[in-house]
Amino acid sequence: YRFSWEVYDGILAELLTENTVWLDGGCGKNLAIEEQTVPYFKIGVDIEVRTDAVHGNPNHYAVACLGLLPFKEETFDLITLANVAEHFEDPDTVIREICRVLKPDGKILLGTTNLRSPIIFMGNLLGKRLRLFIMRKFMSAKENDIFTAYHALNTAKDLERLEGFTLERINFIQDINRSNHLVFLLFSLYHFLTKNRLTRSFQTNIIAVLKKDRF
């Protein structure tokens, strides 16, 4: 068994070289950028100033909206989106902007929730206050770590249909939450029920690599 972050980090390591120009969108504390020793040209972007953001180099962190990035066309080889896509209210605008700043054949590495999973689908139907209560009570989540989720780009079909991109790779992964015994048992059971080829697409996480098409 491998957690989704292990799979994501493994794919990221495959995509990064010393010459990669990399943008991490929705970087949060900017840990991904600072933890990687390569490449030299890398920057984390988030929508607000975070006092807990880590940036050993001031040029490694910027405040910007992913739908309006302050970079020239065809700047980046790689754009990563970890636990971000589910919060896109208008994914078409964001994807057009990402396409603009990506070089030809540039890639997106995306990790997000899977709306085909009953766990995610049912959670999406709950009101914000009830969802927040459940996340805090059973999964040890903090209120400032829970954001509005729209799930407008959260199925394999959504990713296959993205204009200007080709879906190169997709992984379905069921994370096993260890915040308490009951949650661990339930998630473990769901993992075993969905680990075969026929039910794998119902696991709760998607990790995908998309390549920008040449026009």
Short mmCIF file of C-alpha atoms in Angstrom, two decimals:
data_model
loop_
_atom_site.label_atom_id
_atom_site.label_comp_id
_atom_site.label_asym_id
_atom_site.label_seq_id
_atom_site.Cartn_x
_atom_site.Cartn_y
_atom_site.Cartn_z
CA TYR A 1 0.00 0.00 0.00
CA ARG A 2 1.17 3.52 -0.82
CA PHE A 3 -0.40 6.78 0.32
CA SER A 4 -1.42 9.27 -2.36
CA TRP A 5 1.33 11.69 -1.33
CA GLU A 6 3.94 8.95 -1.85
CA VAL A 7 2.69 8.28 -5.37
CA TYR A 8 2.47 12.01 -6.11
CA ASP A 9 6.01 12.69 -4.84
CA GLY A 10 7.35 9.75 -6.85
CA ILE A 11 5.85 11.10 -10.10
CA LEU A 12 7.09 14.61 -9.26
CA ALA A 13 10.63 13.29 -8.84
CA GLU A 14 10.38 11.67 -12.29
CA LEU A 15 9.30 14.95 -13.90
CA LEU A 16 11.87 17.25 -12.28
CA THR A 17 15.34 17.83 -13.70
CA GLU A 18 17.92 20.53 -13.07
CA ASN A 19 16.63 22.37 -16.14
CA THR A 20 12.91 22.20 -15.31
CA VAL A 21 11.16 25.55 -14.81
CA TRP A 22 8.53 24.68 -12.21
CA LEU A 23 5.49 26.42 -10.74
CA ASP A 24 3.60 24.91 -7.80
CA GLY A 25 0.05 26.29 -7.83
CA GLY A 26 -1.82 26.61 -4.54
CA CYS A 27 1.44 25.97 -2.73
CA GLY A 28 0.18 26.62 0.80
CA LYS A 29 3.23 26.65 3.08
CA ASN A 30 5.43 26.21 -0.02
CA LEU A 31 6.95 23.02 1.37
CA ALA A 32 7.00 21.16 -1.94
CA ILE A 33 9.15 23.85 -3.55
CA GLU A 34 11.62 24.07 -0.68
CA GLU A 35 11.91 20.32 -0.11
CA GLN A 36 13.06 19.62 -3.67
CA THR A 37 16.76 20.17 -4.30
CA VAL A 38 16.13 20.55 -8.04
CA PRO A 39 15.41 22.52 -10.10
CA TYR A 40 16.93 25.94 -9.49
CA PHE A 41 14.09 27.81 -11.23
CA LYS A 42 11.02 27.09 -9.15
CA ILE A 43 8.26 29.13 -7.53
CA GLY A 44 5.24 28.49 -5.33
CA VAL A 45 2.09 30.53 -5.89
CA ASP A 46 -0.84 31.00 -3.53
CA ILE A 47 -3.76 33.40 -3.42
CA GLU A 48 -2.88 34.98 -0.08
CA VAL A 49 0.10 35.89 2.01
CA ARG A 50 0.80 33.14 4.54
CA THR A 51 2.93 33.94 7.54
CA ASP A 52 3.90 30.26 7.79
CA ALA A 53 5.10 30.03 4.19
CA VAL A 54 8.60 28.64 3.77
CA HIS A 55 10.86 30.23 1.20
CA GLY A 56 14.61 29.99 1.52
CA ASN A 57 14.86 32.24 -1.52
CA PRO A 58 12.44 35.20 -1.83
CA ASN A 59 12.03 34.34 -5.52
CA HIS A 60 10.52 30.98 -4.56
CA TYR A 61 7.16 32.38 -3.43
CA ALA A 62 4.57 34.71 -4.98
CA VAL A 63 1.02 35.80 -4.22
CA ALA A 64 -1.25 35.44 -7.25
CA CYS A 65 -4.51 33.96 -8.50
CA LEU A 66 -4.15 30.89 -10.69
CA GLY A 67 -6.67 32.41 -13.09
CA LEU A 68 -4.44 35.46 -13.60
CA LEU A 69 -0.78 34.57 -13.32
CA PRO A 70 1.91 37.31 -13.47
CA PHE A 71 4.18 35.38 -15.83
CA LYS A 72 5.00 35.55 -19.53
CA GLU A 73 3.63 33.08 -22.05
CA GLU A 74 5.41 29.72 -22.28
CA THR A 75 7.49 30.21 -19.14
CA PHE A 76 7.15 26.86 -17.35
CA ASP A 77 7.94 23.24 -18.15
CA LEU A 78 5.89 21.90 -15.24
CA ILE A 79 2.94 23.14 -13.18
CA THR A 80 1.87 21.12 -10.14
CA LEU A 81 -1.55 21.28 -8.49
CA ALA A 82 -1.71 19.28 -5.26
CA ASN A 83 -5.11 19.27 -3.52
CA VAL A 84 -6.11 22.41 -5.42
CA ALA A 85 -8.30 21.50 -8.41
CA GLU A 86 -11.32 20.59 -6.28
CA HIS A 87 -11.50 24.25 -5.20
CA PHE A 88 -11.68 25.69 -8.74
CA GLU A 89 -15.01 27.49 -9.09
CA ASP A 90 -14.21 28.31 -12.73
CA PRO A 91 -11.74 25.64 -13.90
CA ASP A 92 -11.90 26.72 -17.57
CA THR A 93 -10.36 30.10 -16.72
CA VAL A 94 -7.63 28.51 -14.61
CA ILE A 95 -6.76 25.89 -17.23
CA ARG A 96 -6.58 28.52 -20.01
CA GLU A 97 -4.17 30.55 -17.91
CA ILE A 98 -2.07 27.49 -17.08
CA CYS A 99 -2.00 26.61 -20.77
CA ARG A 100 -0.80 30.14 -21.55
CA VAL A 101 2.22 30.02 -19.23
CA LEU A 102 3.20 26.41 -20.05
CA LYS A 103 5.76 25.73 -22.74
CA PRO A 104 4.81 23.48 -25.68
CA ASP A 105 4.83 19.89 -24.40
CA GLY A 106 4.82 21.27 -20.84
CA LYS A 107 3.06 19.17 -18.23
CA ILE A 108 0.60 19.45 -15.36
CA LEU A 109 0.91 17.11 -12.39
CA LEU A 110 -2.44 17.15 -10.62
CA GLY A 111 -3.50 15.48 -7.39
CA THR A 112 -7.13 15.86 -6.35
CA THR A 113 -10.21 14.10 -5.02
CA ASN A 114 -12.31 11.80 -7.19
CA LEU A 115 -16.00 12.72 -7.44
CA ARG A 116 -16.84 9.15 -8.52
CA SER A 117 -15.95 7.97 -5.03
CA PRO A 118 -19.08 7.66 -2.85
CA ILE A 119 -17.06 9.09 0.04
CA ILE A 120 -16.32 12.28 -1.88
CA PHE A 121 -19.72 12.45 -3.59
CA MET A 122 -21.68 12.09 -0.34
CA GLY A 123 -19.40 14.52 1.44
CA ASN A 124 -20.02 17.03 -1.33
CA LEU A 125 -23.77 16.88 -0.57
CA LEU A 126 -23.33 17.81 3.08
CA GLY A 127 -23.63 21.39 4.25
CA LYS A 128 -20.41 23.17 5.07
CA ARG A 129 -21.03 23.19 8.84
CA LEU A 130 -21.80 19.46 8.99
CA ARG A 131 -18.84 18.61 6.78
CA LEU A 132 -16.59 20.74 8.96
CA PHE A 133 -17.88 18.99 12.10
CA ILE A 134 -17.20 15.53 10.64
CA MET A 135 -13.73 16.50 9.41
CA ARG A 136 -12.79 17.96 12.78
CA LYS A 137 -14.37 15.21 14.88
CA PHE A 138 -13.20 12.14 13.00
CA MET A 139 -10.27 13.23 10.81
CA SER A 140 -8.48 15.77 13.01
CA ALA A 141 -8.84 18.51 10.39
CA LYS A 142 -8.50 22.16 11.38
CA GLU A 143 -11.04 24.75 10.28
CA ASN A 144 -8.49 26.91 8.46
CA ASP A 145 -7.43 23.87 6.39
CA ILE A 146 -10.94 23.30 4.99
CA PHE A 147 -11.94 25.32 1.92
CA THR A 148 -15.03 25.41 -0.27
CA ALA A 149 -14.93 22.53 -2.77
CA TYR A 150 -16.71 22.76 -6.13
CA HIS A 151 -15.46 19.49 -7.71
CA ALA A 152 -15.83 20.87 -11.23
CA LEU A 153 -12.68 19.09 -12.46
CA ASN A 154 -12.72 15.91 -10.44
CA THR A 155 -13.37 12.89 -12.61
CA ALA A 156 -11.25 11.08 -15.18
CA LYS A 157 -13.66 12.20 -17.92
CA ASP A 158 -13.26 15.84 -16.89
CA LEU A 159 -9.50 15.51 -17.28
CA GLU A 160 -9.74 13.64 -20.59
CA ARG A 161 -11.85 16.47 -22.03
CA LEU A 162 -9.54 19.34 -21.09
CA GLU A 163 -9.06 21.50 -24.15
CA GLY A 164 -5.42 21.92 -25.14
CA PHE A 165 -4.17 18.93 -23.13
CA THR A 166 -3.70 15.19 -23.48
CA LEU A 167 -4.13 12.96 -20.44
CA GLU A 168 -0.88 10.97 -20.32
CA ARG A 169 -1.28 9.12 -17.05
CA ILE A 170 -3.86 8.64 -14.32
CA ASN A 171 -3.71 6.84 -10.97
CA PHE A 172 -6.63 6.12 -8.65
CA ILE A 173 -5.64 5.85 -4.98
CA GLN A 174 -7.55 5.26 -1.77
CA ASP A 175 -5.98 7.04 1.17
CA ILE A 176 -6.29 5.40 4.56
CA ASN A 177 -6.94 7.99 7.25
CA ARG A 178 -5.35 7.12 10.60
CA SER A 179 -6.90 9.80 12.82
CA ASN A 180 -8.83 7.19 14.85
CA HIS A 181 -9.48 3.44 14.85
CA LEU A 182 -12.98 3.54 13.36
CA VAL A 183 -12.02 5.81 10.47
CA PHE A 184 -8.91 3.70 9.82
CA LEU A 185 -10.98 0.49 9.65
CA LEU A 186 -13.61 2.01 7.35
CA PHE A 187 -11.06 3.48 4.95
CA SER A 188 -9.02 0.26 4.97
CA LEU A 189 -12.12 -1.77 4.13
CA TYR A 190 -12.98 0.59 1.29
CA HIS A 191 -9.40 0.31 0.01
CA PHE A 192 -9.68 -3.49 -0.23
CA LEU A 193 -13.10 -3.26 -1.90
CA THR A 194 -11.82 -0.89 -4.58
CA LYS A 195 -8.29 -2.13 -5.27
CA ASN A 196 -9.23 -4.40 -8.21
CA ARG A 197 -9.32 -3.28 -11.85
CA LEU A 198 -13.13 -3.01 -12.04
CA THR A 199 -13.63 -0.83 -8.96
CA ARG A 200 -10.37 1.13 -8.85
CA SER A 201 -11.94 4.19 -10.48
CA PHE A 202 -14.10 4.65 -7.34
CA GLN A 203 -11.14 5.30 -5.06
CA THR A 204 -11.08 8.73 -3.44
CA ASN A 205 -7.98 10.27 -5.05
CA ILE A 206 -6.81 10.98 -8.58
CA ILE A 207 -3.24 11.70 -9.57
CA ALA A 208 -2.85 12.63 -13.21
CA VAL A 209 -0.24 13.91 -15.65
CA LEU A 210 -1.45 16.03 -18.56
CA LYS A 211 0.68 17.22 -21.48
CA LYS A 212 0.08 20.46 -23.31
CA ASP A 213 -0.78 19.88 -26.96
CA ARG A 214 1.23 21.49 -29.71
CA PHE A 215 -0.94 23.75 -31.83
#
